[in-house]
Amino acid sequence: MYHIVAGIDDEEAHATRCAEAAIELPGGSTEKRVTLIHSFDDNPSGASASQVQSVRTAAELLEEHDIDVNIQESSGDPADAIMDTAVESEADLILVGGRKRSPAGKALFGSVTQSVILGSSRPVMVTGVDD
C-alpha cells in the first residue's frame, strides 16, 4: 500500500488539487491510503479538522474514488506538523499545495511548501499554483 500525507490548508482549491494529485498517482484506489493533515494556527472555537471545509472537500473527493482517508489535526507550525506526520506514519510521499508569491512575500511570510521541501526526509510533490 502506498501512503500519502497531504497538507491541507484553508483553501478549497489547494485541497482539491492535492486530492486530485493523489487520485492521479499510479496504482488503483485500493493501493493508496491518504492522511490529510490540517494544522490550526488559531482555534478558539475548538473545531476539529474534519469540520474545516477544505479538509472535508479533499476527503469527500478521495472517498468518491474509494481511497482510504484518515484526517489528522495539529496546532502550531504547519510544515513541522506535515513532516512529523509523514515520519510517524512512514509515509511514502508528502503532497503540498503551491501558490504564487512575490519574492518579498516569501521573505516576509515564509512558505510552508518551501519549508517542507527543504526539511523533509520524504519525497515531496507540490501541486499546481494559483493562476
Coordinates of N, CA and C in Angstrom, one line a residue:
M1 N 0.8 -1.2 0.0 CA 0.0 0.0 0.0 C 0.9 1.2 0.0
Y2 N 0.5 2.2 -0.7 CA 1.2 3.5 -0.9 C 0.5 4.5 0.1
H3 N 1.3 5.1 1.0 CA 0.8 6.0 2.0 C 1.2 7.4 1.6
I4 N 0.2 8.3 1.5 CA 0.5 9.7 1.2 C 0.0 10.6 2.3
V5 N 0.8 11.6 2.7 CA 0.4 12.6 3.7 C 0.2 13.9 2.9
A6 N -1.0 14.5 3.0 CA -1.3 15.7 2.3 C -1.6 16.8 3.3
G7 N -0.8 17.9 3.2 CA -1.0 19.0 4.0 C -2.1 19.9 3.4
I8 N -3.2 20.1 4.2 CA -4.4 20.8 3.8 C -4.5 22.1 4.5
D9 N -4.5 23.2 3.8 CA -4.7 24.5 4.5 C -6.2 24.9 4.4
D10 N -6.6 26.1 4.5 CA -8.0 26.5 4.5 C -8.5 26.8 3.1
E11 N -7.7 26.7 2.1 CA -8.1 27.0 0.7 C -8.6 25.7 0.0
E12 N -9.9 25.7 -0.4 CA -10.5 24.6 -1.0 C -9.8 24.2 -2.3
A13 N -9.4 25.2 -3.1 CA -8.7 24.9 -4.4 C -7.4 24.1 -4.1
H14 N -6.7 24.5 -3.1 CA -5.5 23.7 -2.8 C -5.8 22.3 -2.4
A15 N -6.8 22.2 -1.5 CA -7.3 20.9 -1.1 C -7.7 20.0 -2.2
T16 N -8.4 20.6 -3.2 CA -8.9 19.8 -4.3 C -7.7 19.4 -5.2
R17 N -6.8 20.3 -5.4 CA -5.6 19.9 -6.2 C -4.8 18.8 -5.5
C18 N -4.7 18.8 -4.2 CA -3.9 17.8 -3.5 C -4.7 16.4 -3.7
A19 N -6.0 16.4 -3.5 CA -6.8 15.2 -3.6 C -6.7 14.7 -5.0
E20 N -6.8 15.5 -6.0 CA -6.7 15.1 -7.4 C -5.3 14.5 -7.7
A21 N -4.3 15.1 -7.2 CA -2.9 14.6 -7.4 C -2.8 13.2 -6.8
A22 N -3.4 13.0 -5.6 CA -3.3 11.7 -5.0 C -4.1 10.6 -5.9
I23 N -5.2 11.1 -6.4 CA -6.0 10.2 -7.2 C -5.3 9.8 -8.5
E24 N -4.6 10.7 -9.1 CA -3.9 10.5 -10.3 C -2.6 9.8 -10.2
L25 N -2.1 9.6 -9.0 CA -0.8 8.8 -8.9 C -1.1 7.4 -9.4
P26 N 0.0 6.8 -9.8 CA -0.1 5.4 -10.3 C -0.7 4.4 -9.3
G27 N -1.4 3.4 -9.7 CA -1.9 2.4 -8.8 C -3.4 2.6 -8.6
G28 N -4.1 1.6 -8.3 CA -5.5 1.6 -8.1 C -5.9 2.2 -6.7
S29 N -7.1 2.5 -6.5 CA -7.6 3.2 -5.3 C -7.3 2.3 -4.1
T30 N -7.3 1.0 -4.2 CA -7.1 0.1 -3.0 C -5.6 0.0 -2.7
E31 N -4.8 0.6 -3.6 CA -3.3 0.6 -3.3 C -2.8 1.9 -2.6
K32 N -3.8 2.8 -2.4 CA -3.4 4.1 -1.8 C -4.1 4.3 -0.5
R33 N -3.4 5.0 0.4 CA -4.0 5.5 1.6 C -3.5 6.9 1.8
V34 N -4.5 7.8 2.2 CA -4.1 9.2 2.3 C -4.4 9.7 3.7
T35 N -3.5 10.4 4.3 CA -3.7 11.1 5.6 C -3.7 12.6 5.3
L36 N -4.8 13.2 5.6 CA -5.0 14.6 5.4 C -4.6 15.3 6.7
I37 N -3.7 16.2 6.8 CA -3.2 16.9 8.0 C -3.5 18.3 7.9
H38 N -4.3 18.8 8.9 CA -4.6 20.3 8.9 C -4.0 20.8 10.2
S39 N -3.3 21.9 10.1 CA -2.7 22.5 11.3 C -3.4 23.8 11.6
F40 N -3.9 23.9 12.8 CA -4.6 25.2 13.2 C -3.6 26.2 13.7
D41 N -3.7 27.4 13.2 CA -2.9 28.5 13.8 C -3.6 29.0 15.0
D42 N -4.9 29.2 14.9 CA -5.7 29.7 16.0 C -7.0 29.0 15.9
N43 N -7.4 28.4 17.0 CA -8.7 27.7 17.0 C -9.5 27.9 18.3
P44 N -10.0 29.1 18.5 CA -10.7 29.4 19.7 C -12.0 28.7 19.9
S45 N -12.6 28.3 18.7 CA -13.9 27.6 18.8 C -13.7 26.1 19.1
G46 N -12.5 25.6 19.0 CA -12.2 24.2 19.3 C -12.7 23.3 18.1
A47 N -12.7 23.8 16.9 CA -13.1 23.0 15.8 C -12.1 21.8 15.5
S48 N -12.6 20.8 14.9 CA -11.8 19.7 14.6 C -11.5 19.8 13.1
A49 N -10.4 19.2 12.6 CA -10.0 19.3 11.2 C -11.1 18.8 10.3
S50 N -11.9 17.8 10.7 CA -13.0 17.3 9.9 C -14.1 18.3 9.7
Q51 N -14.1 19.4 10.5 CA -15.1 20.4 10.3 C -14.6 21.6 9.4
V52 N -13.4 21.5 9.0 CA -12.8 22.5 8.1 C -13.3 22.2 6.6
Q53 N -13.9 23.1 5.9 CA -14.4 22.8 4.6 C -13.4 22.3 3.6
S54 N -12.2 22.8 3.6 CA -11.2 22.4 2.7 C -10.8 20.9 2.9
V55 N -10.8 20.5 4.2 CA -10.4 19.2 4.6 C -11.6 18.2 4.2
R56 N -12.8 18.7 4.4 CA -14.0 17.9 4.0 C -14.0 17.7 2.5
T57 N -13.7 18.7 1.8 CA -13.7 18.7 0.3 C -12.7 17.6 -0.2
A58 N -11.5 17.7 0.3 CA -10.5 16.7 -0.1 C -10.9 15.3 0.3
A59 N -11.4 15.1 1.5 CA -11.8 13.8 2.0 C -12.9 13.2 1.1
E60 N -13.9 14.0 0.8 CA -15.0 13.6 0.0 C -14.6 13.2 -1.4
L61 N -13.7 13.9 -2.0 CA -13.2 13.6 -3.3 C -12.4 12.3 -3.3
L62 N -11.6 12.1 -2.3 CA -10.8 10.8 -2.2 C -11.7 9.7 -1.9
E63 N -12.7 9.8 -1.1 CA -13.7 8.8 -0.8 C -14.5 8.4 -2.0
E64 N -14.8 9.4 -2.8 CA -15.6 9.1 -4.1 C -14.8 8.2 -5.0
H65 N -13.5 8.2 -4.8 CA -12.6 7.4 -5.7 C -12.1 6.1 -4.9
D66 N -12.9 5.8 -3.8 CA -12.6 4.6 -3.0 C -11.2 4.6 -2.4
I67 N -10.6 5.7 -2.1 CA -9.3 5.8 -1.5 C -9.5 5.9 0.1
D68 N -8.8 5.1 0.8 CA -8.8 5.2 2.3 C -8.3 6.5 2.8
V69 N -9.1 7.2 3.6 CA -8.7 8.5 4.1 C -8.7 8.6 5.6
N70 N -7.7 9.2 6.1 CA -7.6 9.5 7.5 C -7.3 11.0 7.7
I71 N -8.0 11.6 8.7 CA -7.9 13.0 8.9 C -7.2 13.2 10.3
Q72 N -6.1 14.0 10.2 CA -5.4 14.4 11.5 C -5.4 15.9 11.6
E73 N -5.2 16.3 12.8 CA -5.1 17.8 13.1 C -3.9 18.0 14.0
S74 N -3.5 19.2 14.0 CA -2.3 19.7 14.8 C -2.5 21.2 15.0
S75 N -1.7 21.7 15.9 CA -1.6 23.1 16.1 C -0.1 23.5 16.0
G76 N 0.1 24.7 15.7 CA 1.5 25.2 15.6 C 1.9 25.3 14.2
D77 N 3.2 25.1 13.9 CA 3.8 25.2 12.6 C 3.3 24.1 11.7
P78 N 2.6 24.5 10.6 CA 2.1 23.6 9.6 C 3.2 22.7 9.0
A79 N 4.3 23.3 8.6 CA 5.4 22.5 8.0 C 5.9 21.4 8.9
D80 N 6.1 21.7 10.2 CA 6.5 20.7 11.1 C 5.5 19.6 11.3
A81 N 4.2 20.0 11.3 CA 3.1 19.1 11.5 C 3.1 18.1 10.3
I82 N 3.2 18.6 9.1 CA 3.2 17.8 7.9 C 4.4 16.8 8.0
M83 N 5.6 17.3 8.2 CA 6.8 16.5 8.2 C 6.7 15.4 9.3
D84 N 6.3 15.8 10.5 CA 6.2 14.9 11.7 C 5.2 13.8 11.4
T85 N 4.1 14.2 10.8 CA 3.0 13.2 10.5 C 3.6 12.2 9.4
A86 N 4.3 12.7 8.5 CA 4.9 11.8 7.4 C 5.9 10.8 8.0
V87 N 6.7 11.3 8.9 CA 7.7 10.4 9.5 C 7.0 9.4 10.5
E88 N 6.1 9.9 11.3 CA 5.5 9.0 12.3 C 4.6 7.9 11.6
S89 N 4.0 8.2 10.4 CA 3.2 7.3 9.7 C 3.9 6.5 8.6
E90 N 5.3 6.8 8.5 CA 6.1 6.2 7.5 C 5.5 6.4 6.1
A91 N 5.1 7.6 5.8 CA 4.5 7.9 4.5 C 5.6 7.8 3.4
D92 N 5.0 7.4 2.2 CA 5.9 7.3 1.0 C 6.0 8.6 0.3
L93 N 5.1 9.5 0.5 CA 5.1 10.8 -0.2 C 4.3 11.8 0.6
I94 N 4.8 13.1 0.5 CA 4.1 14.2 1.0 C 3.6 15.0 -0.1
L95 N 2.3 15.4 -0.1 CA 1.7 16.3 -1.0 C 1.4 17.7 -0.4
V96 N 1.8 18.7 -1.0 CA 1.5 20.1 -0.5 C 1.1 20.9 -1.7
G97 N 0.3 21.9 -1.4 CA -0.2 22.8 -2.5 C 0.7 24.0 -2.6
G98 N 1.0 24.4 -3.8 CA 1.8 25.6 -4.1 C 1.0 26.8 -4.4
R99 N 1.6 28.0 -4.3 CA 0.9 29.2 -4.7 C 1.9 30.2 -5.1
K100 N 1.5 31.1 -6.0 CA 2.4 32.2 -6.5 C 2.5 33.2 -5.4
R101 N 3.8 33.6 -5.2 CA 4.0 34.7 -4.2 C 5.2 35.5 -4.7
S102 N 5.2 36.7 -4.4 CA 6.3 37.6 -4.8 C 7.5 37.2 -3.9
P103 N 8.7 37.6 -4.4 CA 9.9 37.3 -3.5 C 9.8 38.0 -2.2
A104 N 9.2 39.2 -2.1 CA 9.1 39.9 -0.9 C 8.1 39.1 0.0
G105 N 7.0 38.6 -0.5 CA 6.1 37.9 0.2 C 6.7 36.6 0.8
K106 N 7.5 36.0 0.1 CA 8.2 34.8 0.6 C 9.1 35.1 1.7
A107 N 9.9 36.2 1.6 CA 10.8 36.6 2.6 C 10.1 37.0 3.9
L108 N 9.0 37.8 3.7 CA 8.3 38.3 4.9 C 7.5 37.2 5.6
F109 N 6.8 36.4 4.9 CA 5.9 35.4 5.5 C 6.3 34.0 5.5
G110 N 7.4 33.6 4.8 CA 7.9 32.3 4.8 C 7.0 31.5 3.9
S111 N 7.2 30.2 3.8 CA 6.4 29.3 2.9 C 6.4 27.9 3.5
V112 N 5.2 27.4 3.8 CA 5.1 26.1 4.3 C 5.6 25.1 3.3
T113 N 5.3 25.3 2.0 CA 5.7 24.4 1.0 C 7.3 24.4 0.9
Q114 N 7.9 25.6 0.9 CA 9.3 25.7 0.9 C 10.0 25.0 2.1
S115 N 9.4 25.2 3.3 CA 9.9 24.5 4.5 C 9.8 23.0 4.4
V116 N 8.7 22.5 3.9 CA 8.6 21.1 3.7 C 9.6 20.5 2.7
I117 N 9.7 21.2 1.6 CA 10.6 20.7 0.5 C 12.0 20.7 1.1
L118 N 12.5 21.7 1.8 CA 13.8 21.8 2.3 C 14.1 20.9 3.5
G119 N 13.0 20.7 4.3 CA 13.2 20.0 5.6 C 12.8 18.5 5.7
S120 N 12.1 18.0 4.7 CA 11.6 16.7 4.7 C 12.6 15.6 4.3
S121 N 12.5 14.5 5.0 CA 13.3 13.3 4.6 C 12.6 12.4 3.7
R122 N 11.3 12.8 3.4 CA 10.4 12.1 2.5 C 10.3 12.8 1.2
P123 N 10.0 12.1 0.1 CA 9.7 12.8 -1.2 C 8.5 13.7 -1.0
V124 N 8.6 14.9 -1.7 CA 7.6 15.9 -1.6 C 7.1 16.2 -3.1
M125 N 5.8 16.2 -3.2 CA 5.2 16.6 -4.5 C 4.4 17.8 -4.3
V126 N 4.6 18.9 -5.1 CA 3.9 20.1 -5.0 C 2.9 20.2 -6.1
T127 N 1.7 20.4 -5.7 CA 0.6 20.5 -6.7 C 0.7 21.9 -7.3
G128 N -0.1 22.2 -8.4 CA -0.1 23.4 -9.1 C -0.2 24.7 -8.3
V129 N 0.0 25.8 -8.9 CA -0.1 27.1 -8.2 C -1.3 27.8 -8.7
D130 N -1.7 28.8 -7.9 CA -2.9 29.6 -8.3 C -2.5 30.4 -9.5
D131 N -3.5 30.6 -10.4 CA -3.3 31.4 -11.6 C -3.5 32.9 -11.3

